[in-house]
């Protein structure tokens, strides 16, 4: 019922203004702008048309006498902007765009703890502090990792962390 009422209002609007307005759903070019703005007609209102840019966005009104059909080059641009792009799906799951890579397997013999440099007092202190932080009554793994980072940054000029 509402659609019929809107169509009757649109027809009356066209008859009152004696202008031939483009049909709803048609792409046109609004020539009032310096760069000729493309839009799709979404409604007729009081002798003007309401236009929406290809692909969506804010609408605007334009008089019927300032509109023209698009050129072939403008049609190409309209097609690119108004055609939805489907995402690449590698499997049937709608929420997963790529297959699960699985667990990361590190090579054998990888040691996460760096060895302190020989003869370096800060490295020795940091290694001892790291062991205390991991084996204490309430282990602090984050602070122990910070100690490992500081040992890896040998020589310690300037130190990244204050030494214990």
PDB file of C-alpha atoms in Angstrom:
ATOM      1  CA  UNK A   1       0.000   0.000   0.000  1.00  0.00           C
ATOM      2  CA  UNK A   2       2.793   2.397   0.900  1.00  0.00           C
ATOM      3  CA  UNK A   3       4.653   1.698  -2.371  1.00  0.00           C
ATOM      4  CA  UNK A   4       1.500   2.493  -4.377  1.00  0.00           C
ATOM      5  CA  UNK A   5       1.055   5.789  -2.507  1.00  0.00           C
ATOM      6  CA  UNK A   6       4.689   6.733  -3.160  1.00  0.00           C
ATOM      7  CA  UNK A   7       4.324   5.899  -6.867  1.00  0.00           C
ATOM      8  CA  UNK A   8       1.173   8.039  -7.128  1.00  0.00           C
ATOM      9  CA  UNK A   9       2.964  10.931  -5.403  1.00  0.00           C
ATOM     10  CA  UNK A  10       5.906  10.555  -7.783  1.00  0.00           C
ATOM     11  CA  UNK A  11       3.623  10.584 -10.834  1.00  0.00           C
ATOM     12  CA  UNK A  12       1.763  13.657  -9.526  1.00  0.00           C
ATOM     13  CA  UNK A  13       5.104  15.359  -8.898  1.00  0.00           C
ATOM     14  CA  UNK A  14       6.227  14.722 -12.474  1.00  0.00           C
ATOM     15  CA  UNK A  15       2.897  15.950 -13.871  1.00  0.00           C
ATOM     16  CA  UNK A  16       2.974  19.155 -11.779  1.00  0.00           C
ATOM     17  CA  UNK A  17       6.474  20.175 -12.862  1.00  0.00           C
ATOM     18  CA  UNK A  18       6.047  19.167 -16.519  1.00  0.00           C
ATOM     19  CA  UNK A  19       9.567  17.761 -16.435  1.00  0.00           C
ATOM     20  CA  UNK A  20      10.548  14.338 -17.557  1.00  0.00           C
ATOM     21  CA  UNK A  21      12.441  12.909 -14.610  1.00  0.00           C
ATOM     22  CA  UNK A  22      14.512   9.729 -14.854  1.00  0.00           C
ATOM     23  CA  UNK A  23      12.995   6.544 -13.460  1.00  0.00           C
ATOM     24  CA  UNK A  24      13.816   5.358  -9.959  1.00  0.00           C
ATOM     25  CA  UNK A  25      16.827   3.021  -9.987  1.00  0.00           C
ATOM     26  CA  UNK A  26      18.494   4.622 -13.023  1.00  0.00           C
ATOM     27  CA  UNK A  27      22.052   5.965 -12.824  1.00  0.00           C
ATOM     28  CA  UNK A  28      22.465   9.562 -14.009  1.00  0.00           C
ATOM     29  CA  UNK A  29      25.120  12.275 -13.954  1.00  0.00           C
ATOM     30  CA  UNK A  30      24.451  15.519 -12.083  1.00  0.00           C
ATOM     31  CA  UNK A  31      26.119  18.207 -14.220  1.00  0.00           C
ATOM     32  CA  UNK A  32      25.791  21.000 -11.653  1.00  0.00           C
ATOM     33  CA  UNK A  33      29.103  19.983 -10.124  1.00  0.00           C
ATOM     34  CA  UNK A  34      32.456  20.765 -11.740  1.00  0.00           C
ATOM     35  CA  UNK A  35      33.377  17.081 -11.749  1.00  0.00           C
ATOM     36  CA  UNK A  36      29.981  15.699 -12.938  1.00  0.00           C
ATOM     37  CA  UNK A  37      28.764  13.628  -9.994  1.00  0.00           C
ATOM     38  CA  UNK A  38      27.214  10.192 -10.631  1.00  0.00           C
ATOM     39  CA  UNK A  39      24.196   8.977  -8.695  1.00  0.00           C
ATOM     40  CA  UNK A  40      21.336   6.482  -8.698  1.00  0.00           C
ATOM     41  CA  UNK A  41      17.813   7.908  -8.593  1.00  0.00           C
ATOM     42  CA  UNK A  42      16.071   6.740  -5.421  1.00  0.00           C
ATOM     43  CA  UNK A  43      12.989   9.009  -5.345  1.00  0.00           C
ATOM     44  CA  UNK A  44      11.178  11.923  -6.976  1.00  0.00           C
ATOM     45  CA  UNK A  45      10.406  14.831  -4.653  1.00  0.00           C
ATOM     46  CA  UNK A  46       8.798  18.147  -5.670  1.00  0.00           C
ATOM     47  CA  UNK A  47      10.227  18.236  -9.180  1.00  0.00           C
ATOM     48  CA  UNK A  48      13.666  17.035  -8.135  1.00  0.00           C
ATOM     49  CA  UNK A  49      15.228  13.617  -7.844  1.00  0.00           C
ATOM     50  CA  UNK A  50      17.019  12.189  -4.857  1.00  0.00           C
ATOM     51  CA  UNK A  51      20.386  10.692  -5.849  1.00  0.00           C
ATOM     52  CA  UNK A  52      22.714   8.312  -4.015  1.00  0.00           C
ATOM     53  CA  UNK A  53      26.328   7.810  -5.171  1.00  0.00           C
ATOM     54  CA  UNK A  54      27.215   4.403  -6.658  1.00  0.00           C
ATOM     55  CA  UNK A  55      28.124   2.001  -3.881  1.00  0.00           C
ATOM     56  CA  UNK A  56      26.229   4.036  -1.263  1.00  0.00           C
ATOM     57  CA  UNK A  57      26.798   7.191   0.704  1.00  0.00           C
ATOM     58  CA  UNK A  58      25.031  10.442   1.440  1.00  0.00           C
ATOM     59  CA  UNK A  59      22.156  11.407  -0.821  1.00  0.00           C
ATOM     60  CA  UNK A  60      21.409  14.778  -2.431  1.00  0.00           C
ATOM     61  CA  UNK A  61      18.658  16.403  -4.497  1.00  0.00           C
ATOM     62  CA  UNK A  62      19.083  17.509  -8.094  1.00  0.00           C
ATOM     63  CA  UNK A  63      16.696  19.195 -10.547  1.00  0.00           C
ATOM     64  CA  UNK A  64      15.700  17.175 -13.599  1.00  0.00           C
ATOM     65  CA  UNK A  65      17.204  19.682 -16.050  1.00  0.00           C
ATOM     66  CA  UNK A  66      20.717  19.240 -14.609  1.00  0.00           C
ATOM     67  CA  UNK A  67      20.873  15.487 -15.267  1.00  0.00           C
ATOM     68  CA  UNK A  68      22.203  13.505 -18.212  1.00  0.00           C
ATOM     69  CA  UNK A  69      22.893   9.828 -18.954  1.00  0.00           C
ATOM     70  CA  UNK A  70      26.403   8.533 -18.185  1.00  0.00           C
ATOM     71  CA  UNK A  71      29.058   8.222 -20.894  1.00  0.00           C
ATOM     72  CA  UNK A  72      30.676   4.788 -21.490  1.00  0.00           C
ATOM     73  CA  UNK A  73      33.678   5.811 -19.338  1.00  0.00           C
ATOM     74  CA  UNK A  74      31.366   6.926 -16.529  1.00  0.00           C
ATOM     75  CA  UNK A  75      29.459   3.626 -16.805  1.00  0.00           C
ATOM     76  CA  UNK A  76      32.703   1.744 -16.204  1.00  0.00           C
ATOM     77  CA  UNK A  77      33.298   3.731 -13.031  1.00  0.00           C
ATOM     78  CA  UNK A  78      29.695   3.242 -11.896  1.00  0.00           C
ATOM     79  CA  UNK A  79      29.959  -0.524 -12.439  1.00  0.00           C
ATOM     80  CA  UNK A  80      33.172  -0.706 -10.416  1.00  0.00           C
ATOM     81  CA  UNK A  81      31.744   1.344  -7.544  1.00  0.00           C
ATOM     82  CA  UNK A  82      28.335  -0.338  -7.417  1.00  0.00           C
ATOM     83  CA  UNK A  83      29.350  -3.992  -7.858  1.00  0.00           C
ATOM     84  CA  UNK A  84      29.817  -5.717  -4.497  1.00  0.00           C
ATOM     85  CA  UNK A  85      33.074  -7.589  -4.029  1.00  0.00           C
ATOM     86  CA  UNK A  86      32.710 -11.102  -2.649  1.00  0.00           C
ATOM     87  CA  UNK A  87      35.347 -12.123  -0.102  1.00  0.00           C
ATOM     88  CA  UNK A  88      37.648 -14.997  -0.927  1.00  0.00           C
ATOM     89  CA  UNK A  89      36.636 -18.081   1.013  1.00  0.00           C
ATOM     90  CA  UNK A  90      38.963 -21.030   1.059  1.00  0.00           C
ATOM     91  CA  UNK A  91      36.617 -23.322   2.962  1.00  0.00           C
ATOM     92  CA  UNK A  92      32.943 -23.627   3.790  1.00  0.00           C
ATOM     93  CA  UNK A  93      33.063 -21.878   7.150  1.00  0.00           C
ATOM     94  CA  UNK A  94      31.544 -18.410   6.780  1.00  0.00           C
ATOM     95  CA  UNK A  95      33.697 -16.993   9.584  1.00  0.00           C
ATOM     96  CA  UNK A  96      37.049 -18.338   8.472  1.00  0.00           C
ATOM     97  CA  UNK A  97      38.768 -16.837   5.442  1.00  0.00           C
ATOM     98  CA  UNK A  98      41.909 -18.975   5.648  1.00  0.00           C
ATOM     99  CA  UNK A  99      42.450 -22.523   6.823  1.00  0.00           C
ATOM    100  CA  UNK A 100      43.855 -23.002  10.304  1.00  0.00           C
ATOM    101  CA  UNK A 101      47.653 -23.217   9.933  1.00  0.00           C
ATOM    102  CA  UNK A 102      47.930 -25.596  12.888  1.00  0.00           C
ATOM    103  CA  UNK A 103      50.425 -25.428  15.725  1.00  0.00           C
ATOM    104  CA  UNK A 104      53.845 -23.867  15.228  1.00  0.00           C
ATOM    105  CA  UNK A 105      56.576 -26.459  15.660  1.00  0.00           C
ATOM    106  CA  UNK A 106      59.954 -25.077  16.687  1.00  0.00           C
ATOM    107  CA  UNK A 107      63.101 -26.847  15.593  1.00  0.00           C
ATOM    108  CA  UNK A 108      64.704 -29.216  18.081  1.00  0.00           C
ATOM    109  CA  UNK A 109      67.293 -27.726  20.411  1.00  0.00           C
ATOM    110  CA  UNK A 110      65.763 -24.248  20.557  1.00  0.00           C
ATOM    111  CA  UNK A 111      66.451 -22.705  23.942  1.00  0.00           C
ATOM    112  CA  UNK A 112      64.323 -19.730  24.920  1.00  0.00           C
ATOM    113  CA  UNK A 113      66.705 -18.716  27.703  1.00  0.00           C
ATOM    114  CA  UNK A 114      69.839 -16.924  26.532  1.00  0.00           C
ATOM    115  CA  UNK A 115      73.068 -17.811  28.262  1.00  0.00           C
ATOM    116  CA  UNK A 116      74.776 -14.995  30.172  1.00  0.00           C
ATOM    117  CA  UNK A 117      77.946 -13.653  28.545  1.00  0.00           C
ATOM    118  CA  UNK A 118      81.118 -15.004  30.125  1.00  0.00           C
ATOM    119  CA  UNK A 119      82.708 -12.564  32.577  1.00  0.00           C
ATOM    120  CA  UNK A 120      79.787 -10.089  32.448  1.00  0.00           C
ATOM    121  CA  UNK A 121      78.559  -9.206  35.942  1.00  0.00           C
ATOM    122  CA  UNK A 122      75.187  -7.721  34.807  1.00  0.00           C
ATOM    123  CA  UNK A 123      74.444 -10.884  32.756  1.00  0.00           C
ATOM    124  CA  UNK A 124      75.236 -13.132  35.731  1.00  0.00           C
ATOM    125  CA  UNK A 125      73.051 -11.048  38.071  1.00  0.00           C
ATOM    126  CA  UNK A 126      70.182 -11.049  35.547  1.00  0.00           C
ATOM    127  CA  UNK A 127      70.410 -14.846  35.077  1.00  0.00           C
ATOM    128  CA  UNK A 128      70.262 -15.364  38.854  1.00  0.00           C
ATOM    129  CA  UNK A 129      67.318 -12.921  39.168  1.00  0.00           C
ATOM    130  CA  UNK A 130      65.517 -14.710  36.297  1.00  0.00           C
ATOM    131  CA  UNK A 131      65.832 -18.047  38.118  1.00  0.00           C
ATOM    132  CA  UNK A 132      64.528 -16.477  41.373  1.00  0.00           C
ATOM    133  CA  UNK A 133      61.537 -14.950  39.581  1.00  0.00           C
ATOM    134  CA  UNK A 134      60.584 -18.295  38.023  1.00  0.00           C
ATOM    135  CA  UNK A 135      61.103 -20.506  41.078  1.00  0.00           C
ATOM    136  CA  UNK A 136      59.903 -18.200  43.881  1.00  0.00           C
ATOM    137  CA  UNK A 137      56.691 -18.603  45.900  1.00  0.00           C
ATOM    138  CA  UNK A 138      54.770 -16.456  43.377  1.00  0.00           C
ATOM    139  CA  UNK A 139      56.462 -16.752  39.959  1.00  0.00           C
ATOM    140  CA  UNK A 140      56.607 -13.607  37.812  1.00  0.00           C
ATOM    141  CA  UNK A 141      57.082 -14.893  34.266  1.00  0.00           C
ATOM    142  CA  UNK A 142      56.859 -11.426  32.722  1.00  0.00           C
ATOM    143  CA  UNK A 143      59.730 -10.056  34.804  1.00  0.00           C
ATOM    144  CA  UNK A 144      61.733 -13.239  34.107  1.00  0.00           C
ATOM    145  CA  UNK A 145      61.239 -12.664  30.369  1.00  0.00           C
ATOM    146  CA  UNK A 146      62.436  -9.070  30.804  1.00  0.00           C
ATOM    147  CA  UNK A 147      65.625 -10.431  32.360  1.00  0.00           C
ATOM    148  CA  UNK A 148      66.109 -12.745  29.360  1.00  0.00           C
ATOM    149  CA  UNK A 149      65.667  -9.799  26.987  1.00  0.00           C
ATOM    150  CA  UNK A 150      68.269  -7.799  28.884  1.00  0.00           C
ATOM    151  CA  UNK A 151      70.722 -10.727  28.763  1.00  0.00           C
ATOM    152  CA  UNK A 152      70.191 -10.943  24.983  1.00  0.00           C
ATOM    153  CA  UNK A 153      70.994  -7.216  24.701  1.00  0.00           C
ATOM    154  CA  UNK A 154      74.603  -7.729  25.824  1.00  0.00           C
ATOM    155  CA  UNK A 155      76.625  -5.449  26.036  1.00  0.00           C
ATOM    156  CA  UNK A 156      74.454  -3.476  28.442  1.00  0.00           C
ATOM    157  CA  UNK A 157      75.140   0.108  27.396  1.00  0.00           C
ATOM    158  CA  UNK A 158      72.708   1.663  28.146  1.00  0.00           C
ATOM    159  CA  UNK A 159      70.814  -0.987  30.121  1.00  0.00           C
ATOM    160  CA  UNK A 160      67.169  -1.506  29.164  1.00  0.00           C
ATOM    161  CA  UNK A 161      66.275  -2.459  32.743  1.00  0.00           C
ATOM    162  CA  UNK A 162      67.724  -1.340  36.064  1.00  0.00           C
ATOM    163  CA  UNK A 163      70.082  -4.047  37.297  1.00  0.00           C
ATOM    164  CA  UNK A 164      69.290  -5.721  40.626  1.00  0.00           C
TER     165      UNK A 164
END
